[in-house]
Coordinates of C-alpha atoms (C1' of nucleotides) in Angstrom, one line a residue:
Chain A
X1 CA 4.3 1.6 -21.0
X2 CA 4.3 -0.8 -23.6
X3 CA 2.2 -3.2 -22.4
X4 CA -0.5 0.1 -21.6
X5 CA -0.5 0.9 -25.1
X6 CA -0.7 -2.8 -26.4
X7 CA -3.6 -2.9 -24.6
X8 CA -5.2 0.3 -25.8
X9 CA -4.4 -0.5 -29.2
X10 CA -5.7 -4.1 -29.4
X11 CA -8.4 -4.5 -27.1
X12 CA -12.0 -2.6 -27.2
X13 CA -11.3 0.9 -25.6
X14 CA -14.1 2.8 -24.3
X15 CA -12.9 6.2 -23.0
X16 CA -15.3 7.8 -20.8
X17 CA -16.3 10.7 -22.7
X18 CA -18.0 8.7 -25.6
X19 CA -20.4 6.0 -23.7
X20 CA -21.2 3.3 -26.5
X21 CA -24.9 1.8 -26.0
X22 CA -26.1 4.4 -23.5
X23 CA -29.5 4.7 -22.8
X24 CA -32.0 6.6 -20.5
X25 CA -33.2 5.0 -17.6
X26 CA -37.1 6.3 -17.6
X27 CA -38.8 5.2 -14.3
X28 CA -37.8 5.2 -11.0
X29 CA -38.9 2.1 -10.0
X30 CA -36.7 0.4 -12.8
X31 CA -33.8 2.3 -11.1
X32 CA -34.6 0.8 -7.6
X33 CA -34.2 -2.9 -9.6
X34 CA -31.0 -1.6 -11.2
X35 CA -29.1 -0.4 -8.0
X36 CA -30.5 -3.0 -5.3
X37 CA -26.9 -4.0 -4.8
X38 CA -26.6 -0.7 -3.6
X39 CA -28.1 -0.7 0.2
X40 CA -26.7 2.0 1.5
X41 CA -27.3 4.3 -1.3
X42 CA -30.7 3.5 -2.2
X43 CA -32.5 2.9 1.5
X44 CA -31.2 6.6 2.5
X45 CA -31.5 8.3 -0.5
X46 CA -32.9 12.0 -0.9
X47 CA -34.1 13.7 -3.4
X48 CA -31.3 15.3 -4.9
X49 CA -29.7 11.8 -4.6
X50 CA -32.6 10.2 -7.1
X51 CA -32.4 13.4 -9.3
X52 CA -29.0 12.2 -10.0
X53 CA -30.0 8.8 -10.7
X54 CA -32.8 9.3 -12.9
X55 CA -30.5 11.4 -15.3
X56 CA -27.9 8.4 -15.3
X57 CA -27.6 6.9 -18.9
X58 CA -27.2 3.2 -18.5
X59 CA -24.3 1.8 -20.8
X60 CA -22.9 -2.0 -21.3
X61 CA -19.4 -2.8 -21.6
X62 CA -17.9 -6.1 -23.0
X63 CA -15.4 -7.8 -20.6
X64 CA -11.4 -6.6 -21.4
X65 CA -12.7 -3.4 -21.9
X66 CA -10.1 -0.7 -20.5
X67 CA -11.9 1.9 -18.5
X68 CA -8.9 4.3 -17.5
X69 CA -5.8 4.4 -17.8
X70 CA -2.2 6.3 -17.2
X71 CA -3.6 9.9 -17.5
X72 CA -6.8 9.7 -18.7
X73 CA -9.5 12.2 -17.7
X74 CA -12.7 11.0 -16.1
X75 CA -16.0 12.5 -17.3
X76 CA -18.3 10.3 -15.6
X77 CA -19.0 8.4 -12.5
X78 CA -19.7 4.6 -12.9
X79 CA -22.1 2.9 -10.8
X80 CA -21.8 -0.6 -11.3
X81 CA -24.6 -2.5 -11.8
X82 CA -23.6 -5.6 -13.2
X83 CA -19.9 -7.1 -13.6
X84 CA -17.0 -6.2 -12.3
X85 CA -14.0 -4.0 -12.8
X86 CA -10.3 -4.4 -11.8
X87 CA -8.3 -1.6 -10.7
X88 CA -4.7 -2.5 -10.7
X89 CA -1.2 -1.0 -11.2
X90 CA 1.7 -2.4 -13.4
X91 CA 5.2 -2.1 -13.1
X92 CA 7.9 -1.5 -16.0
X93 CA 9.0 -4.6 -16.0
X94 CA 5.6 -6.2 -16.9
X95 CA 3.9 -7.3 -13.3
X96 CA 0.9 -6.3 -12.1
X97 CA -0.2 -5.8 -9.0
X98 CA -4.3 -5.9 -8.1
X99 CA -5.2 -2.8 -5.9
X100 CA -8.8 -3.3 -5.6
X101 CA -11.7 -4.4 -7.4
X102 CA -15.5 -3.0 -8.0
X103 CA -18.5 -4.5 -7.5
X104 CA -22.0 -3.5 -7.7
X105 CA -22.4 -1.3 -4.6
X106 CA -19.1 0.0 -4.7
X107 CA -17.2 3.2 -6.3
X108 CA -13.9 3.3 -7.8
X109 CA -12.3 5.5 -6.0
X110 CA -10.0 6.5 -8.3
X111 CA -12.1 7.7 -10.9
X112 CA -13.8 9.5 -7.6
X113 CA -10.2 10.8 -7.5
X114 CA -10.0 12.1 -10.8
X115 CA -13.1 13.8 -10.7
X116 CA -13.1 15.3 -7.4
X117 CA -8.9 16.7 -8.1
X118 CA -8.9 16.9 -11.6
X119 CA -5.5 14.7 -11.4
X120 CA -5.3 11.6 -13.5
X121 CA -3.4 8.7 -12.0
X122 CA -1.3 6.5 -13.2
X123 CA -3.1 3.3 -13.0
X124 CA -5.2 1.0 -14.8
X125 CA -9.1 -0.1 -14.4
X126 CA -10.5 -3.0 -16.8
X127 CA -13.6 -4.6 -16.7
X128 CA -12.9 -8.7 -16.0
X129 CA -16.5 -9.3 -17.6
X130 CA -19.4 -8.0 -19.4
X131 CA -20.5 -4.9 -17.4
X132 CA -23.0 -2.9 -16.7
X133 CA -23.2 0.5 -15.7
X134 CA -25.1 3.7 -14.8
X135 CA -22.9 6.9 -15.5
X136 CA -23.3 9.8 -13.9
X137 CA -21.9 13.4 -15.8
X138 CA -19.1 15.1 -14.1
X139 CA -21.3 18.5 -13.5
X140 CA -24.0 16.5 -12.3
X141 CA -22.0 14.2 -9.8
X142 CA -20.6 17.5 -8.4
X143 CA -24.2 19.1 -8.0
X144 CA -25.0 16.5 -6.3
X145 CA -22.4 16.4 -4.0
X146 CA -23.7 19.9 -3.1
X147 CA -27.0 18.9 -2.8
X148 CA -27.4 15.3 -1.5
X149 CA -26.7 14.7 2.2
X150 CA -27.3 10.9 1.2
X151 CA -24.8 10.7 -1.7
X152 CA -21.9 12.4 0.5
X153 CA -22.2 10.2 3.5
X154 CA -22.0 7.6 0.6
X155 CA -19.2 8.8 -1.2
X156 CA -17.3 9.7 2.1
X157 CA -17.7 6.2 3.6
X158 CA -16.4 4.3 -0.1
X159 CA -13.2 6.2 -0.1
X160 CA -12.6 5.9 3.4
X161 CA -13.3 2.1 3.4
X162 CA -11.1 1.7 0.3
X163 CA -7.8 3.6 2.2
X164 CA -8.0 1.2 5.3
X165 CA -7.7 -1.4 2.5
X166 CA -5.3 0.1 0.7
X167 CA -3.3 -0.2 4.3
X168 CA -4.2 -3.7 5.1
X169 CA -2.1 -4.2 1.2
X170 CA 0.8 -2.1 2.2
X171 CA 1.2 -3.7 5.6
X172 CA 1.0 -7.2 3.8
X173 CA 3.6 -6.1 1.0
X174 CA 5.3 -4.8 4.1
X175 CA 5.6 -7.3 6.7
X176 CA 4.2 -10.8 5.0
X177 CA 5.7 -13.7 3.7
X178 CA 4.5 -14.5 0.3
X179 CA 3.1 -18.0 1.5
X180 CA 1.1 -16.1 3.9
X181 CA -0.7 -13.6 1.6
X182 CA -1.3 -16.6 -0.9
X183 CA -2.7 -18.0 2.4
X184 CA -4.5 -15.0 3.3
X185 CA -6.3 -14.5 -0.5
X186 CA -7.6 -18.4 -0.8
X187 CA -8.9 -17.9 3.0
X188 CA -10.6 -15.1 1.9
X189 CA -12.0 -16.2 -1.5
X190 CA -13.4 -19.7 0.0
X191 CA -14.7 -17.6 2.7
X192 CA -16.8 -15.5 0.0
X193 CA -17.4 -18.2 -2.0
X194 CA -18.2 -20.4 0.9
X195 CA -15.4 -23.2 0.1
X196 CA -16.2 -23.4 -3.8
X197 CA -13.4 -24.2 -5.6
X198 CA -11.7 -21.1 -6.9
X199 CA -11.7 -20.3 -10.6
X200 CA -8.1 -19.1 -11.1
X201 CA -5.2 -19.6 -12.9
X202 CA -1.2 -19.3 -11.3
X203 CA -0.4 -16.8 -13.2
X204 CA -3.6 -14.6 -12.7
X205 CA -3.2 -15.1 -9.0
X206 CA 0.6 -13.8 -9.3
X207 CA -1.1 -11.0 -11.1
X208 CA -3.1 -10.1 -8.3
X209 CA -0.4 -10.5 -5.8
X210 CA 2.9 -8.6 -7.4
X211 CA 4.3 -11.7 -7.7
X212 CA 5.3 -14.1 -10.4
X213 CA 3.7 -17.4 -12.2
X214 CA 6.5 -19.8 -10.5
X215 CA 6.5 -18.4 -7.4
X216 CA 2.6 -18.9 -6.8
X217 CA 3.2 -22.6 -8.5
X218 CA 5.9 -23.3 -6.2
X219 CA 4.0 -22.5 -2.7
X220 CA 0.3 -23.8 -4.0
X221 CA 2.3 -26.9 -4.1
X222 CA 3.7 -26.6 -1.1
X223 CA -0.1 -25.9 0.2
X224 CA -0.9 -29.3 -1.5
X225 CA 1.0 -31.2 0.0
X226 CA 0.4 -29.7 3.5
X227 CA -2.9 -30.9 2.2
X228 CA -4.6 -27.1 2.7
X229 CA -5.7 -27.4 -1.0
X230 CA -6.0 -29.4 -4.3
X231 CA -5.1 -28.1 -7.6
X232 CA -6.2 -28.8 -10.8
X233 CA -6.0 -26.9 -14.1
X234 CA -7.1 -23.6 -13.3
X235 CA -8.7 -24.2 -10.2
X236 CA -8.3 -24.6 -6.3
X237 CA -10.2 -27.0 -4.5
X238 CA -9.8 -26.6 -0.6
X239 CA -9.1 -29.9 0.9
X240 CA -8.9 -28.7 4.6
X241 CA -10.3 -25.0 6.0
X242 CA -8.3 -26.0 9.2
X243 CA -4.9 -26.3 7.5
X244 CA -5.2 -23.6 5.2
X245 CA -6.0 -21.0 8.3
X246 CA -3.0 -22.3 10.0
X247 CA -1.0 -21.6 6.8
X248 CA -2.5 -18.3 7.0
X249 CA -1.8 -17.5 10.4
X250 CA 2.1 -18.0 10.0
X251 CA 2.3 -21.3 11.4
X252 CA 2.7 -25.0 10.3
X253 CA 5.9 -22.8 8.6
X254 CA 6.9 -26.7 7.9
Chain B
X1 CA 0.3 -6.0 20.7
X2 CA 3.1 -5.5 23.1
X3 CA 4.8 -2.7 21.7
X4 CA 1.4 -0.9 21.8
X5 CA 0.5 -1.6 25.4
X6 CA 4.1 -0.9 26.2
X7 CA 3.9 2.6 24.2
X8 CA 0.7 3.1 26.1
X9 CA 2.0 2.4 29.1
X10 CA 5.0 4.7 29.4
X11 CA 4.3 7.5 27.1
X12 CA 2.0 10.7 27.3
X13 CA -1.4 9.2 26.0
X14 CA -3.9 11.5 25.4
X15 CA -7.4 10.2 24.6
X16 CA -9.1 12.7 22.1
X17 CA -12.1 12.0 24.4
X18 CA -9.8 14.3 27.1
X19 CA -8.1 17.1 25.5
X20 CA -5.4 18.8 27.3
X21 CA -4.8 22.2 28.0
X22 CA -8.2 22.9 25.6
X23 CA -9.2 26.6 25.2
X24 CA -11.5 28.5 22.7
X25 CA -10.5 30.8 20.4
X26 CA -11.5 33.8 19.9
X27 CA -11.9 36.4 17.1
X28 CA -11.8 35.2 13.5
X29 CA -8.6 37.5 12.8
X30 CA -6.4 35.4 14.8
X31 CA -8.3 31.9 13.7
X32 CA -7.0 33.1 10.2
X33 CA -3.7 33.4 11.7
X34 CA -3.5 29.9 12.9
X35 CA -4.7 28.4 9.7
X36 CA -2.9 30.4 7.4
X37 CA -1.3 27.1 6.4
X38 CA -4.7 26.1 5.0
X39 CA -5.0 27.7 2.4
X40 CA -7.2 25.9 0.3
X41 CA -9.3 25.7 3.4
X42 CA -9.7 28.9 4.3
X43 CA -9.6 30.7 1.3
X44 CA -12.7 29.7 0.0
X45 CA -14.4 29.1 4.0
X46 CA -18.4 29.6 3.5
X47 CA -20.2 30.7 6.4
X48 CA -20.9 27.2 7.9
X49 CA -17.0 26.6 7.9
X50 CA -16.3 29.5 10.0
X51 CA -18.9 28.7 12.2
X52 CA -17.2 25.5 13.2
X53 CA -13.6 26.7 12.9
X54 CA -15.1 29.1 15.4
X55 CA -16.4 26.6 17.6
X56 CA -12.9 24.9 17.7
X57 CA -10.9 24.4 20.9
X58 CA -7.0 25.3 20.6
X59 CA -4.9 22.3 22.1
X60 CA -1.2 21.7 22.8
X61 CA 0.2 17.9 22.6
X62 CA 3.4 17.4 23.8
X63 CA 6.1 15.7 21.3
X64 CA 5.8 11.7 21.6
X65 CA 1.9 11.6 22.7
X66 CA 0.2 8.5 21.0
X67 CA -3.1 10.5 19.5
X68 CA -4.8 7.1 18.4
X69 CA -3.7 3.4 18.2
X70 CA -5.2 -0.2 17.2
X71 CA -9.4 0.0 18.2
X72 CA -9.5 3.7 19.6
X73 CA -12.6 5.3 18.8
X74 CA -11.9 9.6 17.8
X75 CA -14.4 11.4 19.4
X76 CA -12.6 14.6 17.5
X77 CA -11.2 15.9 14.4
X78 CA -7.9 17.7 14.5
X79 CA -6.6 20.8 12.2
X80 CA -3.2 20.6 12.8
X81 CA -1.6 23.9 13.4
X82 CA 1.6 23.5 14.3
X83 CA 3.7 20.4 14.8
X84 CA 3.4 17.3 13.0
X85 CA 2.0 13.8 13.3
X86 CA 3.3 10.1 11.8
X87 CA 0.9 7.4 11.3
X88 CA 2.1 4.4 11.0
X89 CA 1.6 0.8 11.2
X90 CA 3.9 -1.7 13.3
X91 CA 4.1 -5.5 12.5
X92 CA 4.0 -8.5 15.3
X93 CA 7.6 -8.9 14.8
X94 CA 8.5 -5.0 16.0
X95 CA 9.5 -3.8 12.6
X96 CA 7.3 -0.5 11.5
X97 CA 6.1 1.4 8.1
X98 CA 5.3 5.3 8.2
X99 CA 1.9 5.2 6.2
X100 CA 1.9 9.1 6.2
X101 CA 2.8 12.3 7.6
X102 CA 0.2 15.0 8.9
X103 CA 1.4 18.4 9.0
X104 CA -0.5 21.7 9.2
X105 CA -2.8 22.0 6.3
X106 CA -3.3 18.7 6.1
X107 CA -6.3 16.1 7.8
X108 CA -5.4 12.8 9.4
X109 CA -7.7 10.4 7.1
X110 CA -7.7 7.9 9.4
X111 CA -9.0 10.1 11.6
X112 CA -11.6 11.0 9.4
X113 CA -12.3 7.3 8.9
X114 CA -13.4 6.5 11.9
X115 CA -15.7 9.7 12.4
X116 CA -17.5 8.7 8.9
X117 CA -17.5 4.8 9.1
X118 CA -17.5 4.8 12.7
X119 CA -14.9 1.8 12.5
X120 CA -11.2 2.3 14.6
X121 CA -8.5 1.0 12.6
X122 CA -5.4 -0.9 14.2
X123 CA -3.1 1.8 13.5
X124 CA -1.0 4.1 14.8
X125 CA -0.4 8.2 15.0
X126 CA 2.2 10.0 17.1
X127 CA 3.1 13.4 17.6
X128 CA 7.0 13.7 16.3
X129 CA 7.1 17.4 17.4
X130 CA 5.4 19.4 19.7
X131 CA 1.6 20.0 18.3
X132 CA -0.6 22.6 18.3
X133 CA -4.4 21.5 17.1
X134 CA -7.6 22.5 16.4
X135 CA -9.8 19.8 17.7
X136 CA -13.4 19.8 16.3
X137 CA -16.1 17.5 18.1
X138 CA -17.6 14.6 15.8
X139 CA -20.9 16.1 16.1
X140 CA -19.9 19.5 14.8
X141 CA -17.5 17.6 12.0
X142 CA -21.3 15.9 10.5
X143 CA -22.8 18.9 11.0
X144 CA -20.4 21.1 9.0
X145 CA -19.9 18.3 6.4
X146 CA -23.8 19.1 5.8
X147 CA -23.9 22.5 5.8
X148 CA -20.4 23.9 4.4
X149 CA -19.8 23.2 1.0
X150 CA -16.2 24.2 0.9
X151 CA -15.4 22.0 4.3
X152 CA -16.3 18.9 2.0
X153 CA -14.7 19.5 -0.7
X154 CA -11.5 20.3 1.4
X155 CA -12.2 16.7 3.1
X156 CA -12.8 14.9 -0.4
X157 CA -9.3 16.5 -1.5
X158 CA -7.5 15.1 1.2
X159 CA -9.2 11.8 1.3
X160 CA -8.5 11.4 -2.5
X161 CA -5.0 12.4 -2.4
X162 CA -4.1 10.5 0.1
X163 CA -5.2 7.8 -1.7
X164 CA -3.1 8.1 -4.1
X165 CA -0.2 8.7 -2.2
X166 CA -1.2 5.0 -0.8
X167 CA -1.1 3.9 -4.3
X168 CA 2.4 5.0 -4.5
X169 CA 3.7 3.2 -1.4
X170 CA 2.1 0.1 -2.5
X171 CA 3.8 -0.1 -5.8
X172 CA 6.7 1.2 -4.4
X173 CA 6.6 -2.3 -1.5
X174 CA 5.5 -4.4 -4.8
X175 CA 8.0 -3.3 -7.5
X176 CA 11.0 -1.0 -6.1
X177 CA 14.0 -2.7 -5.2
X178 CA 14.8 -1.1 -1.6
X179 CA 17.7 1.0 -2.5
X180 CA 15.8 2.8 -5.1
X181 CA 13.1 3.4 -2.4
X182 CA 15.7 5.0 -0.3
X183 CA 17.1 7.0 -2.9
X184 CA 13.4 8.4 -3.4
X185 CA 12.8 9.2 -0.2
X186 CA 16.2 10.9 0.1
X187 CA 15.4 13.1 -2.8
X188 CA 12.2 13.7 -1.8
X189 CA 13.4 15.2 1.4
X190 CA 16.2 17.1 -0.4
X191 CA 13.6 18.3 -2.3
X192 CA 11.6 20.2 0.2
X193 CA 14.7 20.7 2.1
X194 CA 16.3 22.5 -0.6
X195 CA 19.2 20.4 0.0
X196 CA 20.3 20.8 3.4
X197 CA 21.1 18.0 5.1
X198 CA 18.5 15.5 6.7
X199 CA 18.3 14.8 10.3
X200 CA 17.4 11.3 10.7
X201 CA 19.5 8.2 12.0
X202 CA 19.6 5.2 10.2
X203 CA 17.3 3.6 12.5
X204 CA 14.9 5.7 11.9
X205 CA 14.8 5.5 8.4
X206 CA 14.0 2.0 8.5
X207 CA 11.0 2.6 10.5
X208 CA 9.8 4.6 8.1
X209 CA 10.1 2.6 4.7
X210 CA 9.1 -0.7 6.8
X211 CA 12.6 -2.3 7.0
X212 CA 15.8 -3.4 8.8
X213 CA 18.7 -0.5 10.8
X214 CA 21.6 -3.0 8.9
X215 CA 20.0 -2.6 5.7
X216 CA 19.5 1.4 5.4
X217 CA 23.6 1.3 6.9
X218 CA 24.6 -0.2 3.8
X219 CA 22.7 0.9 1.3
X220 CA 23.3 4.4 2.7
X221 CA 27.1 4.1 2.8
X222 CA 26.7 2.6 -1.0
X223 CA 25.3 5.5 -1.3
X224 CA 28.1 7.6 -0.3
X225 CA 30.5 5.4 -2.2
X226 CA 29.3 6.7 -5.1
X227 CA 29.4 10.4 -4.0
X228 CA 25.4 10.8 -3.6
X229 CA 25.4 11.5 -0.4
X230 CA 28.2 11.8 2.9
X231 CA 27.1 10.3 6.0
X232 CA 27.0 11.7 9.1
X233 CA 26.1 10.7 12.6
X234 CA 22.6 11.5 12.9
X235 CA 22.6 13.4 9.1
X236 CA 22.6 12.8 5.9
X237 CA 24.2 15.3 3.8
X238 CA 23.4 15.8 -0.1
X239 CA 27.0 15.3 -1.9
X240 CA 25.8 15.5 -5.5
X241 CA 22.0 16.0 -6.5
X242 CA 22.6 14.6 -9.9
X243 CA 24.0 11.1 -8.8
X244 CA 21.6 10.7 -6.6
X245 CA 18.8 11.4 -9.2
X246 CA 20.3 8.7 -11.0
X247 CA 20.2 6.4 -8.3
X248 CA 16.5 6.7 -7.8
X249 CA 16.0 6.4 -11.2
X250 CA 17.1 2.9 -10.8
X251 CA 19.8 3.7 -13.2
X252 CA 23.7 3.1 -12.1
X253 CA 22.8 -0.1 -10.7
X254 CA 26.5 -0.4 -9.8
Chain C
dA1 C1' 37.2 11.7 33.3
dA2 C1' 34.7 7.6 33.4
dA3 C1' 30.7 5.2 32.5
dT4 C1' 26.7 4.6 29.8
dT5 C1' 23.9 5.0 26.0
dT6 C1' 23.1 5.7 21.2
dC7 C1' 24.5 5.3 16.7
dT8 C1' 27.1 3.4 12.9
dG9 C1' 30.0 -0.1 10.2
dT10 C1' 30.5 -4.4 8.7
dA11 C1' 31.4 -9.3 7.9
dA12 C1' 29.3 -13.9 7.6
dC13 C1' 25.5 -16.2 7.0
dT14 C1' 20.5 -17.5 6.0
dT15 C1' 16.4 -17.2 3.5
dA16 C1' 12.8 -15.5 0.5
dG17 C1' 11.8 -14.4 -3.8
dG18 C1' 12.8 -14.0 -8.6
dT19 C1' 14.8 -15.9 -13.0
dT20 C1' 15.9 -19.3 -16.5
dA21 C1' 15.0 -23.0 -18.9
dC22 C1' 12.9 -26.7 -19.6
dA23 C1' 9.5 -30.8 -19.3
dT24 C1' 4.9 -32.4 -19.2
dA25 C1' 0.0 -32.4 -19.1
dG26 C1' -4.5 -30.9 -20.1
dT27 C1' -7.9 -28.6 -23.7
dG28 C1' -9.8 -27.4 -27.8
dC29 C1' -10.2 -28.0 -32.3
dA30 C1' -8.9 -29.0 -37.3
Chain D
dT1 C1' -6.0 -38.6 -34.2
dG2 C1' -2.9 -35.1 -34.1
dC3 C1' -1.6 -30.3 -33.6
dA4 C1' -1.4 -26.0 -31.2
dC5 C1' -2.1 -23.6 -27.3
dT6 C1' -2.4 -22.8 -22.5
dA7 C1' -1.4 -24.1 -17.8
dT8 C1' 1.4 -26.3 -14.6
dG9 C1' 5.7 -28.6 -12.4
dT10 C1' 10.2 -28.2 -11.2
dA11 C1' 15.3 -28.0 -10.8
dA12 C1' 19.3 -25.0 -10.8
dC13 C1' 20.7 -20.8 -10.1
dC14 C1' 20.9 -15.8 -8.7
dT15 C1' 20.1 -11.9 -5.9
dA16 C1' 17.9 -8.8 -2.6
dA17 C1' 16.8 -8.6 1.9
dG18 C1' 17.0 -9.9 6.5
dT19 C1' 19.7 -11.8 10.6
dT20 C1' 23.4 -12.4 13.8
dA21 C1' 26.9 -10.8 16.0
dC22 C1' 30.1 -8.1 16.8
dA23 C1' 33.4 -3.6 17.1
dG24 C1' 34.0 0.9 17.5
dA25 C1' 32.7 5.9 17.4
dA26 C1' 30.1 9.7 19.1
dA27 C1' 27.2 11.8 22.3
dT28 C1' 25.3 12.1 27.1
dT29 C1' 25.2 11.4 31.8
dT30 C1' 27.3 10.7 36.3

DNA sequence: AAATTTCTGTAACTTAGGTTACATAGTGCA
DNA sequence: TGCACTATGTAACCTAAGTTACAGAAATTT
């Protein structure tokens, strides 16, 4: 609660009904450039789809920015184009837990949520760094749902995706050591990031995790010296795929 | 892996690829009679809706059948009409966690996932009851998510809801102690329920919020130390609505 | 009625995770 | 160079949750 409104109060607030720095998008091959993160919405698209697109307003946001929050209303859909947002949920007593993020090509699914109920949702979405977006009126994202074949099989496939997630992080929460789904996220991020070291701090990566600053210090040291990683001020180097996987499989549990 | 297989093995398994005891229905009165717990389905139905409700075979699962597990691909949707199901997801060490419940009026989004994305997921669903369905074929499922308007937005509902309600278990696994979880879900059934008492054994109950017999056995007779609840073999009876409010408030920590 | 199975109660113990409370080490910059 | 700030390290302690290992009660079957 309090940290919400600290937030709101101190940091640049951009609710969704008053886009700052929005602009048309005129031509449609500008668009094309704009969304070419976005495969699968792009390659298949019909015409209804584009109509929608071409009436997007394109808008920046600076990084920190709060994009929803406890009950706010959506009216827009973000498409992201550049930069990324963090959806996350935070506890009373100050944690945070990281439910997802979007990237260009993707939908947050909770403001799909919002606009497709009508129910706001407790939870909080920031941007992480400079972004920018197309945004798509509520009347005109619901047209389109009507109209575009394209758009639905789009939309449909986004949310579904995001709820298998969404199990994967219960099961982990449910069943998983912490060492394990520290072991899990740094397999996962070298993967993406094909074994560059990982920009992070402890405490962000508790952040992500629902966990705490000492707890992630305590086991990346333990990783350390199992020689899975090497850690320097605010970053992870990996030492040793190998070891790390083992970590992350449950074994080597020392 | 083994507790699947052995599942499997020695249970009623019914493939949605071979649906038992299949017949059509009939006229559209008594369609509207099965689905009367649809409301928001029906009630607003277009044309292309009833033409695939119409098209749907009526079939009876007995209680205990495994509907889908681990990489089984659904070759159906299922409108439940009577009965219920419990997806859930089991962990290599035996232990389980109820994801969600479907009951009539409500779609299996896992289900759903794997006719959109085409991609099983490794968990589980299993009659609790005996069920009564309406089992749609994939092709007719695309087809009417093209053509009836009111069909998607009653599959968007669900999908987003659900996804909240995921939201909710998450946080719940990331920041509830495990006695205030319990003392949720007991008020929560009490709820609906209107107070009479809850038929579950302790067992049970740990399947279902992803955790140990001993542990819902003594939080359960804390519990009924402080006059919440009284304890019976098989039951739960509601002692004292007010104290147990409290105690899933978090509040009376003891 | 006796035997068997299922459910519950509970004590003793272990372990994972969180908390408190510092110390120390980099980083940036005045 | 020195100061302030941020990030990390770590020990001691606490608590929630899980585990082991029973005993006994209630239901069900033979």
């Amino acid at each position: 609660m309090s940290a919400i409104s600290s937030l709101v109060d101190h940091e640049q607030v951009s609710t969704s009904a008053q886009p700052c720095q929005a602009e048309s998008v005129s031509p449609n091959l500008h668009l094309k450039g704009l969304l070419f993160k976005y495969p699968t919405l792009i390659e298949n698209a019909d015409e209804a789809c584009w109509d929608m697109l071409n009436q997007a307003k394109l808008m920046n946001v600076p990084a920190g920015t709060v994009l929803f929050h406890e009950a706010m209303e959506c009216k827009h859909l973000m498409l992201i184009v550049e930069g990324q947002v963090r959806v996350y949920k935070d506890s009373s007593e100050g944690r945070e837990v990281t439910l997802y993020r979007v990237a260009p090509g993707q939908l947050c699914v909770h403001n799909l949520n919002n606009l497709v109920n009508g129910l706001a949702y407790p939870i909080m979405a920031q941007t992480e760094t400079d972004m920018q977006g197309l945004v798509i009126p509520r009347p005109i994202f619901h047209k389109t749902l009507e109209d575009s074949a394209s758009f639905r099989t789009y939309v449909l496939r986004t949310l579904t995706e995001r709820l298998s997630h969404m199990v994967d992080l219960v099961s982990g929460f449910a069943f998983d050591r912490l060492d394990l789904r520290i072991a899990c996220w740094l397999n996962h991020e070298f993967e993406i990031g094909c074994g560059k070291p990982i920009k992070i701090t402890h405490s962000e990566l508790a952040q992500e995790l629902g966990t705490t600053r000492e707890m992630v210090s305590r086991i990346l040291k333990e990783f350390e010296h199992k020689r899975c990683v090497q850690l320097a001020r605010g970053k992870i180097h990996l030492q040793c795929r190998h070891t790390l996987k083992l970590a992350s499989q449950g074994k080597g549990k020392k």
